[in-house]
Coordinates of N, CA and C in Angstrom, one line a residue:
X1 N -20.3 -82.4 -93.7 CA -21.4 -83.4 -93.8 C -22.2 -83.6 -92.5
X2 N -22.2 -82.9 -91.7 CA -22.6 -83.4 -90.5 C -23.4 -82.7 -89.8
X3 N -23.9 -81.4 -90.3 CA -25.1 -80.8 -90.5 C -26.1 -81.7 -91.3
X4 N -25.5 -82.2 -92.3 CA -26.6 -82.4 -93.1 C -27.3 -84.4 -92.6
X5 N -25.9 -84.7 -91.9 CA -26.1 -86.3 -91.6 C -26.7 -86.0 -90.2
X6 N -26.7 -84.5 -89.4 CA -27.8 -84.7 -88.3 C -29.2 -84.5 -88.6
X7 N -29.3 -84.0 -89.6 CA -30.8 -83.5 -89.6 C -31.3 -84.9 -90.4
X8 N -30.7 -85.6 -91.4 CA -31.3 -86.7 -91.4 C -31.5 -87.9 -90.9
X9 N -30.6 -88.2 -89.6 CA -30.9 -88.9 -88.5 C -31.5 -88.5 -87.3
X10 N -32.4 -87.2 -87.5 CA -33.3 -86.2 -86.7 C -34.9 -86.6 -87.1
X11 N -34.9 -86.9 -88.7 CA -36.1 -87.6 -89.0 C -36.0 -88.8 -88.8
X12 N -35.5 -90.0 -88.3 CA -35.0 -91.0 -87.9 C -35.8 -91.5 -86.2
X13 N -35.0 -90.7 -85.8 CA -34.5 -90.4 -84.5 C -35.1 -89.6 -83.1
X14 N -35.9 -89.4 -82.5 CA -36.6 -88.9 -81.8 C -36.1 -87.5 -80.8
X15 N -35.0 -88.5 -79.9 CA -34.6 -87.7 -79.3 C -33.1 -87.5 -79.7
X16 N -33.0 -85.8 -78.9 CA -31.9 -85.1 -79.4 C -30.2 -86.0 -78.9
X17 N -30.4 -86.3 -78.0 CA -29.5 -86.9 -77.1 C -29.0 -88.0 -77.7
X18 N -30.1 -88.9 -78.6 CA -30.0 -90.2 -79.1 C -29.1 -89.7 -80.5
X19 N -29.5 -88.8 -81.1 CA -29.0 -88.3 -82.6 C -27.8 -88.0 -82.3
X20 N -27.7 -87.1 -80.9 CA -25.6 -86.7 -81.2 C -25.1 -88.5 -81.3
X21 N -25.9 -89.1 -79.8 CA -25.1 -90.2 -79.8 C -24.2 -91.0 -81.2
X22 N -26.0 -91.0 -82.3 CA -25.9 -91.8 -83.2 C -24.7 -91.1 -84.4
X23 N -24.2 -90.3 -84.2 CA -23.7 -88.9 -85.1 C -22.3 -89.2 -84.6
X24 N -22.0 -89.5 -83.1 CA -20.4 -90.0 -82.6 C -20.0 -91.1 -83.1
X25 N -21.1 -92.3 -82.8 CA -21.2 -93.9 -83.2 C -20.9 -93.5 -84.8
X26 N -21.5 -92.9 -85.0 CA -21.1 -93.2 -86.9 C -19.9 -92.7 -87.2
X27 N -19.5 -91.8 -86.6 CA -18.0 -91.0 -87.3 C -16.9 -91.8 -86.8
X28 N -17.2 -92.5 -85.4 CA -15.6 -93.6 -85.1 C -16.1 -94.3 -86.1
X29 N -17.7 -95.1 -86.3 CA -17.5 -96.3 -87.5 C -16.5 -95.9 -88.8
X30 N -17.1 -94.5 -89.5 CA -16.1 -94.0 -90.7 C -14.5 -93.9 -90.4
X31 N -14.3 -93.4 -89.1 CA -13.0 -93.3 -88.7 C -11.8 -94.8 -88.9
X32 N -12.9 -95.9 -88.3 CA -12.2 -97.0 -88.0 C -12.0 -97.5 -89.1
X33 N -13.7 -97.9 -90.0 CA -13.2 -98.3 -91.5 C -12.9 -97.4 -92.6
X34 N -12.4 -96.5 -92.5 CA -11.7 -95.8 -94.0 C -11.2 -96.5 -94.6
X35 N -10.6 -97.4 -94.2 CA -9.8 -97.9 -94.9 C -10.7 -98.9 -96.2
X36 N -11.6 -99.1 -96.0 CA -13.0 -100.3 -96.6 C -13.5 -99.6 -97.5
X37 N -13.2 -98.3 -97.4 CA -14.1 -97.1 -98.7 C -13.3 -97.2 -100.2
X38 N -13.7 -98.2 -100.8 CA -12.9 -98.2 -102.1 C -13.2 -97.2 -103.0
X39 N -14.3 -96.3 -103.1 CA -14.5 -95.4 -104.1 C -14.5 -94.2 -103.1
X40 N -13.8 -93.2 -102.7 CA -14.1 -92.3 -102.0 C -15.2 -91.2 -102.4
X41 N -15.5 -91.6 -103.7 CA -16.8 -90.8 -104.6 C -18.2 -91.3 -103.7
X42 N -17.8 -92.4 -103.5 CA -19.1 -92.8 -103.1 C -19.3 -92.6 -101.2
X43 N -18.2 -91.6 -100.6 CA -18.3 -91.3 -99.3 C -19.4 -91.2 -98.4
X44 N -20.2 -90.1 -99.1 CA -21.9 -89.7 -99.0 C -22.7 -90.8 -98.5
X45 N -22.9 -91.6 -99.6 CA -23.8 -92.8 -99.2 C -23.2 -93.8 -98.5
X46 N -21.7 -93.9 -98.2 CA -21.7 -94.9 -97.3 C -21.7 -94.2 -95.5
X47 N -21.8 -93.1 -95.8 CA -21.7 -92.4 -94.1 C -23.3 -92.2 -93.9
X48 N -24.2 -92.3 -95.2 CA -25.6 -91.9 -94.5 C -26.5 -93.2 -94.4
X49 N -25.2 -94.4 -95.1 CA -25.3 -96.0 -94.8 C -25.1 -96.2 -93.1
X50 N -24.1 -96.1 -92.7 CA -23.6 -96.2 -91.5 C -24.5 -95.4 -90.4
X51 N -24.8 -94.2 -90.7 CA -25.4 -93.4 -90.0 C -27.5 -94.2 -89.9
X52 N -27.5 -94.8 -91.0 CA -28.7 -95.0 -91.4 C -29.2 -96.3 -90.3
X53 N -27.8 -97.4 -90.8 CA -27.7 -98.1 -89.6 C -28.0 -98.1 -88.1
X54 N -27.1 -96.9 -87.6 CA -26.9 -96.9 -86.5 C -28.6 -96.2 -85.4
X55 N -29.1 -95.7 -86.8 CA -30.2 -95.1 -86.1 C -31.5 -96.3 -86.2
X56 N -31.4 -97.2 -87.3 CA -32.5 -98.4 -87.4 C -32.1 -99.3 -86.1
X57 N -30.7 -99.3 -85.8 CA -30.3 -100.0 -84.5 C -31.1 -99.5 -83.5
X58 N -31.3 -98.3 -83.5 CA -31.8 -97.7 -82.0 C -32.9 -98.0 -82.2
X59 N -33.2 -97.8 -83.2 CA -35.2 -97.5 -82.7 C -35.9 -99.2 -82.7
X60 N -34.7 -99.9 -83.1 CA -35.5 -101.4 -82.9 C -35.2 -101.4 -81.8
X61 N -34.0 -100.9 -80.9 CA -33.7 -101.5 -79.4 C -35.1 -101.0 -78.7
X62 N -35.2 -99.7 -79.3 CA -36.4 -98.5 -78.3 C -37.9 -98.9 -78.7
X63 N -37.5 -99.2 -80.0 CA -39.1 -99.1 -80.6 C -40.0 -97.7 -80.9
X64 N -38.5 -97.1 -81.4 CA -39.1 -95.6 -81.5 C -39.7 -95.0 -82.9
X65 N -40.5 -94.0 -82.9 CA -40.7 -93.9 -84.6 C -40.2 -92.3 -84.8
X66 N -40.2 -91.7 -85.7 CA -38.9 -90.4 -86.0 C -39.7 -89.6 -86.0
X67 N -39.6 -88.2 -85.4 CA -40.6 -86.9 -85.9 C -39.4 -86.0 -86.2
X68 N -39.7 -84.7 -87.0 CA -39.1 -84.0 -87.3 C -39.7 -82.8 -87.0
X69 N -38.6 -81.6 -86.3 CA -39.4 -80.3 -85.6 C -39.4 -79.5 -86.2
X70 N -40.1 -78.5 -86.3 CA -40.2 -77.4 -87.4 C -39.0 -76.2 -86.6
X71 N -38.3 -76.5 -85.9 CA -37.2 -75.4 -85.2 C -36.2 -76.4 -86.5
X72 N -35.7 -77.1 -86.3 CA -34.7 -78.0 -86.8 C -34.4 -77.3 -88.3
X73 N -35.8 -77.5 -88.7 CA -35.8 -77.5 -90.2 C -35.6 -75.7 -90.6
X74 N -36.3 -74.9 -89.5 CA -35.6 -73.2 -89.6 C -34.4 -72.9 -89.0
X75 N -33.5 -73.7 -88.1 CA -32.5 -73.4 -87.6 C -31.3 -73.6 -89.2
X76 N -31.7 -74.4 -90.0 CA -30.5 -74.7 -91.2 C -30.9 -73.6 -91.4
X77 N -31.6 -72.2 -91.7 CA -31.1 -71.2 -92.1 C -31.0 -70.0 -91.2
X78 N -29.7 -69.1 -91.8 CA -29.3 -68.2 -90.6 C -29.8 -66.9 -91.1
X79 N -30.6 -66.6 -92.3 CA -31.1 -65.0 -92.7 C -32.0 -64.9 -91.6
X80 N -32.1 -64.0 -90.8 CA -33.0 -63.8 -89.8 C -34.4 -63.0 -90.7
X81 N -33.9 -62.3 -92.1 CA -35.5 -61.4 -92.7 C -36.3 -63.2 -93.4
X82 N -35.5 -64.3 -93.1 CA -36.5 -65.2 -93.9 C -37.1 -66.2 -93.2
X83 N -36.8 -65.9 -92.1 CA -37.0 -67.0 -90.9 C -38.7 -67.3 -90.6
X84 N -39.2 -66.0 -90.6 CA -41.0 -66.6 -90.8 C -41.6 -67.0 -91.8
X85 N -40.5 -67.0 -92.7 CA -41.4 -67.8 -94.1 C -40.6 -69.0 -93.6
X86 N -39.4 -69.2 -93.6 CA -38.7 -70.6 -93.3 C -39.5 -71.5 -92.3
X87 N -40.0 -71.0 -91.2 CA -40.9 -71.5 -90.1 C -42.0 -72.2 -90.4
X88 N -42.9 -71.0 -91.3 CA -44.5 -71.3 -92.1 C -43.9 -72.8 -92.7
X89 N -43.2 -72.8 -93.6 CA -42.6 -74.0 -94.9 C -42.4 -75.0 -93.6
X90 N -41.7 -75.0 -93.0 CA -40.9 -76.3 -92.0 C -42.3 -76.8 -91.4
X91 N -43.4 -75.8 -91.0 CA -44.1 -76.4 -90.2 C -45.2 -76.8 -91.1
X92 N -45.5 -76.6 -92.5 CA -45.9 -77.2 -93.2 C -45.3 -78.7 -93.5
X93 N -44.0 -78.8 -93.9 CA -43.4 -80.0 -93.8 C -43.4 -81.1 -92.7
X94 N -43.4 -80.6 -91.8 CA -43.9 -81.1 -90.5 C -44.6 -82.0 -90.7
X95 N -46.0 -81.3 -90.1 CA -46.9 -81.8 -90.5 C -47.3 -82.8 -91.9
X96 N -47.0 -82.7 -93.1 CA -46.8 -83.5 -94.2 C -46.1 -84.8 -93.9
X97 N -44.7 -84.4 -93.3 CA -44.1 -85.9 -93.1 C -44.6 -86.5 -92.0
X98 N -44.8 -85.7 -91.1 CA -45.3 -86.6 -89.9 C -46.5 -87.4 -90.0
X99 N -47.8 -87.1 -91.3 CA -48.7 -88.2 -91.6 C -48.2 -89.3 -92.4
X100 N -46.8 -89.3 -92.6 CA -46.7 -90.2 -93.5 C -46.1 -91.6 -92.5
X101 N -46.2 -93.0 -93.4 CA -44.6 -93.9 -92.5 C -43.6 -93.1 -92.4
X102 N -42.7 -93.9 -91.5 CA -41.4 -93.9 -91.5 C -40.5 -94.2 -92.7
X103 N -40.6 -95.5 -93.2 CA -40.5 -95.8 -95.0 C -40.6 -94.5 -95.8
X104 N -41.7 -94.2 -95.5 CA -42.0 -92.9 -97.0 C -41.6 -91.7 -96.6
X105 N -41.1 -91.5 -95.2 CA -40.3 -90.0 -94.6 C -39.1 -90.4 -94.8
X106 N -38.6 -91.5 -94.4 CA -36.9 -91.4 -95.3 C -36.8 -91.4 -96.9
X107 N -37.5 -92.1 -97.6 CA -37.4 -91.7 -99.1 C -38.2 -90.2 -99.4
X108 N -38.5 -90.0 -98.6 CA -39.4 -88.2 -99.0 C -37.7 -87.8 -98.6
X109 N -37.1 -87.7 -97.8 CA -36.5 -87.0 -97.1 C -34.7 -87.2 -98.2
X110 N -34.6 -88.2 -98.4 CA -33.5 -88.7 -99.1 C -33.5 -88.3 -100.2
X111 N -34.5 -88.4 -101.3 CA -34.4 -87.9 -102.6 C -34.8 -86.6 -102.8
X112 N -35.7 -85.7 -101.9 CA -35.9 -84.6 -102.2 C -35.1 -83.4 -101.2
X113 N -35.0 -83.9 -100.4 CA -34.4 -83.0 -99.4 C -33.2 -83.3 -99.2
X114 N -32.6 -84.4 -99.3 CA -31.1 -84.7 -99.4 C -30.7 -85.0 -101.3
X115 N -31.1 -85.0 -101.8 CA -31.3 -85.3 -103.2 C -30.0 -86.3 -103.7
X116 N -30.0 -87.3 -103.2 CA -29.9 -89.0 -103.5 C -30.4 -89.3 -104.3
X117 N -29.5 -90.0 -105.6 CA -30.1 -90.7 -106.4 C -31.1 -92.1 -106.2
X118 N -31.7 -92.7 -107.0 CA -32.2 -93.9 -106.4 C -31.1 -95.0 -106.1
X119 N -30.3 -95.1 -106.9 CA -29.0 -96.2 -106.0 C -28.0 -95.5 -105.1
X120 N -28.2 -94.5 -104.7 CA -27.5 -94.2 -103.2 C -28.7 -94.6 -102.4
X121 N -29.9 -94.0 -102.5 CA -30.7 -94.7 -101.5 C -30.7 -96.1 -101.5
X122 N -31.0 -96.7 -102.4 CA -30.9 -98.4 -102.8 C -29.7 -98.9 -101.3
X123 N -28.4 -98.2 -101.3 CA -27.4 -98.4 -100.4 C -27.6 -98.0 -99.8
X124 N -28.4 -96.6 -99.3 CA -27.8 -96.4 -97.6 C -29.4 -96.8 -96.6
X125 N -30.0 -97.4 -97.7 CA -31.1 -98.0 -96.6 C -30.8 -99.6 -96.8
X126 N -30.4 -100.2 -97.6 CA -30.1 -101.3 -97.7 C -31.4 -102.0 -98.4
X127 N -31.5 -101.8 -99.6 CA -33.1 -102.4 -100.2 C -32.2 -102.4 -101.7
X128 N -33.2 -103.1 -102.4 CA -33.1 -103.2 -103.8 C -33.5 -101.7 -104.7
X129 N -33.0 -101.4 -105.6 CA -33.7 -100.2 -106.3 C -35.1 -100.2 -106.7
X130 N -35.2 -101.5 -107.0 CA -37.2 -101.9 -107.3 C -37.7 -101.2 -105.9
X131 N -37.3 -101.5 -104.6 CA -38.1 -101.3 -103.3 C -37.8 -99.5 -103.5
X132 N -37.1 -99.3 -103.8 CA -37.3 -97.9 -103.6 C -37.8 -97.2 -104.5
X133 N -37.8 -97.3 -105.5 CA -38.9 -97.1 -106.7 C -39.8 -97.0 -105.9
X134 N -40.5 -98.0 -105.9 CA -41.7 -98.6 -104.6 C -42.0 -97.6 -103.9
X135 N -41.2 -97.6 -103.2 CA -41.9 -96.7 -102.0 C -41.5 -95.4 -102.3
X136 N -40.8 -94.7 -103.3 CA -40.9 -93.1 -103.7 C -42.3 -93.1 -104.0
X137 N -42.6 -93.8 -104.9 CA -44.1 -93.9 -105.9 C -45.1 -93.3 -104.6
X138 N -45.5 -94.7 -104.3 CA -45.9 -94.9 -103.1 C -46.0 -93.6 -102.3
X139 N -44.7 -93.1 -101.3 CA -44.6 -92.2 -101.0 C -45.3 -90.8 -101.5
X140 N -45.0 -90.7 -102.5 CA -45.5 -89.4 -103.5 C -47.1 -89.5 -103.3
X141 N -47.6 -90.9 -103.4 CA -49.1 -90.9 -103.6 C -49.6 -90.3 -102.1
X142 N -49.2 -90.9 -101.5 CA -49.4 -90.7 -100.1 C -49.5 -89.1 -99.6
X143 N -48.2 -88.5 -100.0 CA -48.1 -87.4 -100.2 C -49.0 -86.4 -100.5
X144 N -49.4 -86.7 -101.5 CA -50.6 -86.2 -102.4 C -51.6 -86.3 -101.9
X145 N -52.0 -87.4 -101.5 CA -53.3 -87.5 -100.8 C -53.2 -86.7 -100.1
X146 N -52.3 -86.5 -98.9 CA -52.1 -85.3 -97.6 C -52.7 -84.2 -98.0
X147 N -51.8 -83.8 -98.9 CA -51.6 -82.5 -99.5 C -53.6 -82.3 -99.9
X148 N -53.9 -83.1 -100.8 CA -55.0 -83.1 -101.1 C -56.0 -82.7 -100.0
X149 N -56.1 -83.2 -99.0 CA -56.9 -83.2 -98.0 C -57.7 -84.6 -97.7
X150 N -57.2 -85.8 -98.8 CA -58.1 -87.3 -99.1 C -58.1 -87.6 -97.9
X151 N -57.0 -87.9 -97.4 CA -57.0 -89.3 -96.7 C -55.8 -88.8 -95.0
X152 N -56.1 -88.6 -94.1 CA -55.0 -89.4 -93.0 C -54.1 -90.3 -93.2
X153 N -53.2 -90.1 -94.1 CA -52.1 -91.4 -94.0 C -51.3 -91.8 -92.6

């Protein structure tokens, strides 16, 4: 899990230093409360709860907003013949999420790239299912616009 819980508190999270931090902080949090996990099905969303937390903690302390590097997103794969198309794609994504909020980069990021249902997101950001509805939609529109060339989001 912990490839997959850094890279998404990497779109979070600015600096590298801050992410292991937040990546230690969360795994004593799972360590200490295991015991509180009454569905262990539901492990996933409560570690990308915890981890989700721990990273909304920081950036209110810092007041930081999350970018995501196109090395990050080609380092998750190790074929070296597909790495310049992995690169092209990442740095397309880049770019895409980086016009977007922060709101609409974690739900871009959570349902498509982490592929979370809407009630695991619902939980590990701490919102109602209606808000995330909301802001996938939302999101998506946004998206599109990008993509389109409309609008600077």
């Amino acid at each position: 899990w912990e490839p997959r819980l850094y890279y998404y508190i990497r779109r979070i999270v600015e600096n590298e230093n801050d992410v292991w931090d937040i990546l230690q902080e969360t795994w004593l949090a799972v360590f200490q409360n295991i015991r509180k996990l009454q569905d262990p099905l539901k492990f996933p969303t409560w570690l990308y709860r915890i981890g989700h937390n721990k990273a909304v903690n920081l950036l209110r302390k810092e007041n930081k907003y999350a970018q995501i590097t196109t090395e990050q997103i080609a380092n998750q794969y190790e074929n070296n013949t597909t790495i310049s198309v992995v690169k092209e794609q990442a740095e397309l994504v880049h770019k895409l999420l980086g016009k977007l909020k922060l709101a609409h980069r974690e739900i871009i990021t959570l349902y498509f790239l982490e592929g979370f249902s809407i009630n695991e997101m619902a939980q590990i950001i701490g919102v109602s299912e209606g808000t995330v509805k909301s802001r996938l939609y939302y999101a998506k529109h946004k998206l599109h616009e990008v993509l389109r060339g409309k609008k600077d989001v």
